[in-house]
PDB file of C-alpha atoms in Angstrom:
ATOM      1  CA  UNK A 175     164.697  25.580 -67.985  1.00 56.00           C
ATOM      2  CA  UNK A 176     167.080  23.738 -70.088  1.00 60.00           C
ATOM      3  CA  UNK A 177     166.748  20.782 -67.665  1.00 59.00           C
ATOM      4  CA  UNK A 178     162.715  20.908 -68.727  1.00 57.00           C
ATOM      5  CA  UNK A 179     163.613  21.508 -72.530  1.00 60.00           C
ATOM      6  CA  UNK A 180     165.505  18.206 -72.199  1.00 62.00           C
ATOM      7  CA  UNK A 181     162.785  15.989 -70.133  1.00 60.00           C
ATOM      8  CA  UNK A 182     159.949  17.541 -72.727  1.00 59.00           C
ATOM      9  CA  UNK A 183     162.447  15.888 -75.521  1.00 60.00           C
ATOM     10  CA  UNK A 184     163.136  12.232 -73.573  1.00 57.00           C
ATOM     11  CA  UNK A 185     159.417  12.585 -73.283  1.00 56.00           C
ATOM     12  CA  UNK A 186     158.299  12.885 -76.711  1.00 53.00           C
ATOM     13  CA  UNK A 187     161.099  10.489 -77.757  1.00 56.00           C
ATOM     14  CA  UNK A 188     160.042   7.885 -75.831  1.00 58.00           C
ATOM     15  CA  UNK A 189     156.461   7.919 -75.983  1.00 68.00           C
ATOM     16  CA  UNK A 190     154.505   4.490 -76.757  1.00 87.00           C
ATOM     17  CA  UNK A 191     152.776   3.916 -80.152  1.00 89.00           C
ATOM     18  CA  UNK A 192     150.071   1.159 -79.583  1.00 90.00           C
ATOM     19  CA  UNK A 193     147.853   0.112 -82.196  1.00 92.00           C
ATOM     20  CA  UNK A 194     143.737   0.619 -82.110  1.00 90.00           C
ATOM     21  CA  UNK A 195     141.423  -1.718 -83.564  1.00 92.00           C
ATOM     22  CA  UNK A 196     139.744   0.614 -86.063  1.00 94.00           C
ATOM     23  CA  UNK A 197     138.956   4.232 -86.098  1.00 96.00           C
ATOM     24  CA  UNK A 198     137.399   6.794 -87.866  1.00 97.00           C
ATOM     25  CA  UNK A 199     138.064   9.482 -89.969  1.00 97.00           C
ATOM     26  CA  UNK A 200     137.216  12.436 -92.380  1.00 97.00           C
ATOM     27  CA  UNK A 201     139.271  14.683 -94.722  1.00 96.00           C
ATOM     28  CA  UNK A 202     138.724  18.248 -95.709  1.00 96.00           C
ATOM     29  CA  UNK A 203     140.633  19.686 -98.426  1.00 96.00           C
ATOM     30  CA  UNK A 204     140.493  23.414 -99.590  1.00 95.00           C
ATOM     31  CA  UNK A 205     142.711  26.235-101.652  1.00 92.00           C
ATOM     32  CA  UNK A 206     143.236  29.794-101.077  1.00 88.00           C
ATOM     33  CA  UNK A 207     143.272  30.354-104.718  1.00 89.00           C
ATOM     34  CA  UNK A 208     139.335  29.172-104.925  1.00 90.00           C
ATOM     35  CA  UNK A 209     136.402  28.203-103.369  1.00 91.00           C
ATOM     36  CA  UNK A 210     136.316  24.926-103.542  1.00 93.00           C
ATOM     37  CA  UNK A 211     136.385  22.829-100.888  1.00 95.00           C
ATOM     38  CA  UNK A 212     135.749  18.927 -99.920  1.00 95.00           C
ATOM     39  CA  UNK A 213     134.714  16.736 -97.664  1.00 96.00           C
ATOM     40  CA  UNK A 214     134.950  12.925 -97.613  1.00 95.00           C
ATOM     41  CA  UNK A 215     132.480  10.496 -95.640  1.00 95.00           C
ATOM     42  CA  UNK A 216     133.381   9.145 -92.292  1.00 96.00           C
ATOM     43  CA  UNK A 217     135.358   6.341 -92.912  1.00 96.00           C
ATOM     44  CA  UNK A 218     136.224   3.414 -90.661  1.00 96.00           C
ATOM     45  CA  UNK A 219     140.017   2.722 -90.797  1.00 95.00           C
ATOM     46  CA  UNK A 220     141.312  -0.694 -89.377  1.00 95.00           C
ATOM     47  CA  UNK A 221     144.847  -1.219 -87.420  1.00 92.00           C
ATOM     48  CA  UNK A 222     145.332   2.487 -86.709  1.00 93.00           C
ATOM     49  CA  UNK A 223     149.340   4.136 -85.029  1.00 94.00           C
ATOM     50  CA  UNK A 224     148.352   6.142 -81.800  1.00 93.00           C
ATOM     51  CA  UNK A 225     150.392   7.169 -78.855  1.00 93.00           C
ATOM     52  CA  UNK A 226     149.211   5.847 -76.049  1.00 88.00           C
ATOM     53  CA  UNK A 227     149.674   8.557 -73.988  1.00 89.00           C
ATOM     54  CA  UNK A 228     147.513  11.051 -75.516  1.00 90.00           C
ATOM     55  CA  UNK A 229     145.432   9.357 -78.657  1.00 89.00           C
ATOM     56  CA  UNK A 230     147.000  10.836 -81.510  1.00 93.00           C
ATOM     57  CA  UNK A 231     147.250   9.804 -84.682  1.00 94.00           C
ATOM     58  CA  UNK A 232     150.379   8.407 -86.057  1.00 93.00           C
ATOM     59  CA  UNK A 233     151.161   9.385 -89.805  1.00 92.00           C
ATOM     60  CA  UNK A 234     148.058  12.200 -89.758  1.00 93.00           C
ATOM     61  CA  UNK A 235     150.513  13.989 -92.291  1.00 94.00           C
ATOM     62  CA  UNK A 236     150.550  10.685 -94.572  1.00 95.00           C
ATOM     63  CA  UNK A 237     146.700  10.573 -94.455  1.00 96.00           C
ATOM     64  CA  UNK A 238     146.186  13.824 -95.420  1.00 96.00           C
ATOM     65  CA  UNK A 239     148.952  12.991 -98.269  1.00 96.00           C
ATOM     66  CA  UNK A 240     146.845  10.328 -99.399  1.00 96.00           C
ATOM     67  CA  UNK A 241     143.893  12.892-100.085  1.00 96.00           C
ATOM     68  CA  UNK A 242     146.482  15.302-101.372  1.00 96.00           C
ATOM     69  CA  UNK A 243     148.025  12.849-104.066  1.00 95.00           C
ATOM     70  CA  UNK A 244     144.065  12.118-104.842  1.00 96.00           C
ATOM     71  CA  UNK A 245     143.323  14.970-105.632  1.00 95.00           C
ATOM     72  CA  UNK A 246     146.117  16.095-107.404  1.00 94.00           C
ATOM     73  CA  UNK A 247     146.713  13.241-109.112  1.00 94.00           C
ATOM     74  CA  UNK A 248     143.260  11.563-109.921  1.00 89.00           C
ATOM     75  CA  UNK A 249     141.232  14.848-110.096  1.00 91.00           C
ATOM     76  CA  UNK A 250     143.918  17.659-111.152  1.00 91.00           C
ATOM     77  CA  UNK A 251     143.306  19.980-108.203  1.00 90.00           C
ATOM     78  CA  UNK A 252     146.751  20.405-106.987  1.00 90.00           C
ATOM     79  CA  UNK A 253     147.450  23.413-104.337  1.00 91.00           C
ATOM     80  CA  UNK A 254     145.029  21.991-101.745  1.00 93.00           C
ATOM     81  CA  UNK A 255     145.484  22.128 -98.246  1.00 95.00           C
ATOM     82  CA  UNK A 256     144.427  18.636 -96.988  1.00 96.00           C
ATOM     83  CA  UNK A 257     143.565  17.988 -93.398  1.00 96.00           C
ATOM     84  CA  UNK A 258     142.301  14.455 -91.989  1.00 97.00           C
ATOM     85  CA  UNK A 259     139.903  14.642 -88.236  1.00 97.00           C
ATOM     86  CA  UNK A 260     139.843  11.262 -86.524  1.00 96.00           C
ATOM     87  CA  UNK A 261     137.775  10.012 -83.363  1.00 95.00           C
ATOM     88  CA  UNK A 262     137.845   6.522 -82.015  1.00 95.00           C
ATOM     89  CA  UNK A 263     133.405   7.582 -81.461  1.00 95.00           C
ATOM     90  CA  UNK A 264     131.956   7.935 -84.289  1.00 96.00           C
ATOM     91  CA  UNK A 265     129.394  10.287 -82.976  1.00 97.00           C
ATOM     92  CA  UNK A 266     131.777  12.825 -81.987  1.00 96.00           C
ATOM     93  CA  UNK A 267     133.439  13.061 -85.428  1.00 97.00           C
ATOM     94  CA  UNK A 268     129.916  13.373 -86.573  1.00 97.00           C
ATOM     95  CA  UNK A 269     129.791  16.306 -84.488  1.00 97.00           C
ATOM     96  CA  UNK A 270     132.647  17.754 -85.826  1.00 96.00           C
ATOM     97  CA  UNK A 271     132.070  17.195 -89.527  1.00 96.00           C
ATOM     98  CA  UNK A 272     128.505  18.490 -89.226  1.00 95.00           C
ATOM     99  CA  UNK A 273     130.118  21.719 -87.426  1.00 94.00           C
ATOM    100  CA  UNK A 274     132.706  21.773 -90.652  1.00 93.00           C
ATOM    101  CA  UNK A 275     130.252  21.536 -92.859  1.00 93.00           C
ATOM    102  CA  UNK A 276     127.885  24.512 -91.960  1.00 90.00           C
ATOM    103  CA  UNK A 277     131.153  26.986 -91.641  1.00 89.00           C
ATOM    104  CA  UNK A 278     131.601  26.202 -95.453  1.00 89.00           C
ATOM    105  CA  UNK A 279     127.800  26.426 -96.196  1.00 88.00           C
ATOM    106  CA  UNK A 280     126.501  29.422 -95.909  1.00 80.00           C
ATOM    107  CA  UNK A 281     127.730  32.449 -94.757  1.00 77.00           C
ATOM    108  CA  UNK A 282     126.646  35.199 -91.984  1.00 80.00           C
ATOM    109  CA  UNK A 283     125.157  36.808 -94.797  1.00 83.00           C
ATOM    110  CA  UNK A 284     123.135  34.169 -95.983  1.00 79.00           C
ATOM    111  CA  UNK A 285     125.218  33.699 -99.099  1.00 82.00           C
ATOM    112  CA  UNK A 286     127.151  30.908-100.160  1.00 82.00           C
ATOM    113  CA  UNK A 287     130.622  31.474-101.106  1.00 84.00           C
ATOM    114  CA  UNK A 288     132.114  27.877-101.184  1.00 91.00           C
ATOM    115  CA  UNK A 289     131.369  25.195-103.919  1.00 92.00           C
ATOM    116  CA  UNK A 290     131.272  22.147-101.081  1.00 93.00           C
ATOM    117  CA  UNK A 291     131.942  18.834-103.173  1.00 93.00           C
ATOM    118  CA  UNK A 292     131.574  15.251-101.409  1.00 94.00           C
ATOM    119  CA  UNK A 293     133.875  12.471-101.881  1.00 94.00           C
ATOM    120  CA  UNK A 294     132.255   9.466-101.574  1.00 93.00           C
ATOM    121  CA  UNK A 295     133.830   6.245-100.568  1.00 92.00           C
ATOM    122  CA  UNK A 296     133.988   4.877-103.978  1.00 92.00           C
ATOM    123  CA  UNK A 297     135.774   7.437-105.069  1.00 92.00           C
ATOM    124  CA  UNK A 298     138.548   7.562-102.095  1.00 95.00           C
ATOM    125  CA  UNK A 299     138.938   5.659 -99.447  1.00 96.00           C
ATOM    126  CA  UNK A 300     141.992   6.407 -96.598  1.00 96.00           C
ATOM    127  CA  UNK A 301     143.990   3.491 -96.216  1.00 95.00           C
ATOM    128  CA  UNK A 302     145.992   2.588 -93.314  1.00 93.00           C
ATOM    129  CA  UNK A 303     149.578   3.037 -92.351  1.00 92.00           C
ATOM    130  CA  UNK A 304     152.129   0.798 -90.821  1.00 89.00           C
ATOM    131  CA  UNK A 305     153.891   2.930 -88.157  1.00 87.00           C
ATOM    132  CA  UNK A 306     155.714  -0.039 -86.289  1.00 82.00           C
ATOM    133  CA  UNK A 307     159.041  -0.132 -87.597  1.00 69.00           C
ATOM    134  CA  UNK A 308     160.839   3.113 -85.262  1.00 53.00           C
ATOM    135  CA  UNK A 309     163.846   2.525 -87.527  1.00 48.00           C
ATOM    136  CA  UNK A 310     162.265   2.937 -90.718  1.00 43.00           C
ATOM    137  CA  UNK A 311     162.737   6.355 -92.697  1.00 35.00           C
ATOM    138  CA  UNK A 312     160.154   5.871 -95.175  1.00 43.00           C
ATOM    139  CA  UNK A 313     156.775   4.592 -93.611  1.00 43.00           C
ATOM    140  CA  UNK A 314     154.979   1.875 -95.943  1.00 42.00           C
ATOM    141  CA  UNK A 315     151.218   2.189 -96.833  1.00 45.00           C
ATOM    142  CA  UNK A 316     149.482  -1.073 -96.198  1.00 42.00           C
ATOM    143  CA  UNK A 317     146.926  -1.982 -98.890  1.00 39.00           C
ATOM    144  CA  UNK A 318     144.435  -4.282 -98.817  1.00 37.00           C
ATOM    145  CA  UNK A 319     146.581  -6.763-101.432  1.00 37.00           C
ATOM    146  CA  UNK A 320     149.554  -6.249 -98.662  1.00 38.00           C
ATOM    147  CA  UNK A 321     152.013  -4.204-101.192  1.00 37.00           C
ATOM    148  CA  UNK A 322     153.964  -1.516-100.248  1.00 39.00           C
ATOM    149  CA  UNK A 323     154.537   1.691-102.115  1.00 44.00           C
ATOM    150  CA  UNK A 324     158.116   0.668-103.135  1.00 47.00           C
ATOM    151  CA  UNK A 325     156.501  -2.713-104.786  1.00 42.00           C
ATOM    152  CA  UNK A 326     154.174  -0.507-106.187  1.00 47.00           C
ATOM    153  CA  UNK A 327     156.391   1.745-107.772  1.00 47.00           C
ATOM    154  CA  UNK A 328     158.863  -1.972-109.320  1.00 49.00           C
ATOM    155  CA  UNK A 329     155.455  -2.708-110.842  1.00 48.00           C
ATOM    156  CA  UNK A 330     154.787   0.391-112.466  1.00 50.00           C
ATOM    157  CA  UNK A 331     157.977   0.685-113.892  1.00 48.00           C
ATOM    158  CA  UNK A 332     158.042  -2.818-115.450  1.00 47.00           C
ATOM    159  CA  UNK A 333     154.409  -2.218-116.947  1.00 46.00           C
ATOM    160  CA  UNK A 334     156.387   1.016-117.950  1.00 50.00           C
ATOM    161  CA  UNK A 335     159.095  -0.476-119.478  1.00 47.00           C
ATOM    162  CA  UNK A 336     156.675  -3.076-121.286  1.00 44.00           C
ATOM    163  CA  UNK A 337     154.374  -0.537-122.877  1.00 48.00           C
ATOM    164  CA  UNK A 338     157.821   1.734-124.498  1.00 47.00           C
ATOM    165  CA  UNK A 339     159.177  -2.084-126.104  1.00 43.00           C
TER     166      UNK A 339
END
């Protein structure tokens, strides 16, 4: 058994991260303290981490971050649960966000009980993450203008430090 344990963890350790052209995604976000919940459009992300082995999604906990720090930040909901579904086909997320979408709807009892709000792309938009440095601790967001989270953050602070002079 221990001999198993160890091959499952040289397994997992070694598995391949390859990088797919572009694929898509939705978040859901919800609280247990109310009944709100949303729902973002599908969104086609470009340059995407997956293993190879099995298809998942590199960084899914920094995606879901990104609609977490969104909604926190932007529209003062914090305590959400944040989840992100991905699908290389389209058509199957489609599936699966038309399935998520009547469970929040209305209920068995023809009621509805959760106030469903849609974030369009205008308003958020997932961008991608840069998953190819192994060694790195801190995984860098890649924006469209190419800056990185710590560049971010130097630029904020001098603006920062310009506005208190």
């Amino acid at each position: 058994m221990v001999v198993v344990l160890a091959m499952l963890a040289l397994q997992t350790a070694t598995a391949k991260k390859t990088v797919v052209p572009r694929m898509y995604m939705f978040g859901f976000a919800a609280s247990f303290g109310d009944t709100i919940v949303h729902f973002t459009d599908i969104q086609s992300v470009d340059s995407v981490w997956v293993e190879s082995k099995n298809g998942f999604l590199l960084g899914r906990n920094l995606y879901s971050g990104q609609l977490h720090a969104y909604l926190t930040d932007g529209q003062q909901m914090p305590q959400r649960t944040c989840v992100v579904f991905y699908d290389q086909k389209r058509q199957r997320l489609e599936k699966k966000l038309l399935k998520m979408r009547r469970l929040y709807s209305v209920g068995r009892d023809g009621k509805v009980h959760y106030d469903m709000r849609h974030l369009a792309d205008a308003d958020f938009r997932f961008i991608a993450v840069d998953m190819s440095d192994p060694e790195e601790e801190e995984l860098t967001v890649v924006k469209s203008g190419g800056q990185t989270p710590d560049a971010q953050k130097d630029e904020d602070k001098n603006t920062e430090n310009t506005q208190k002079k």
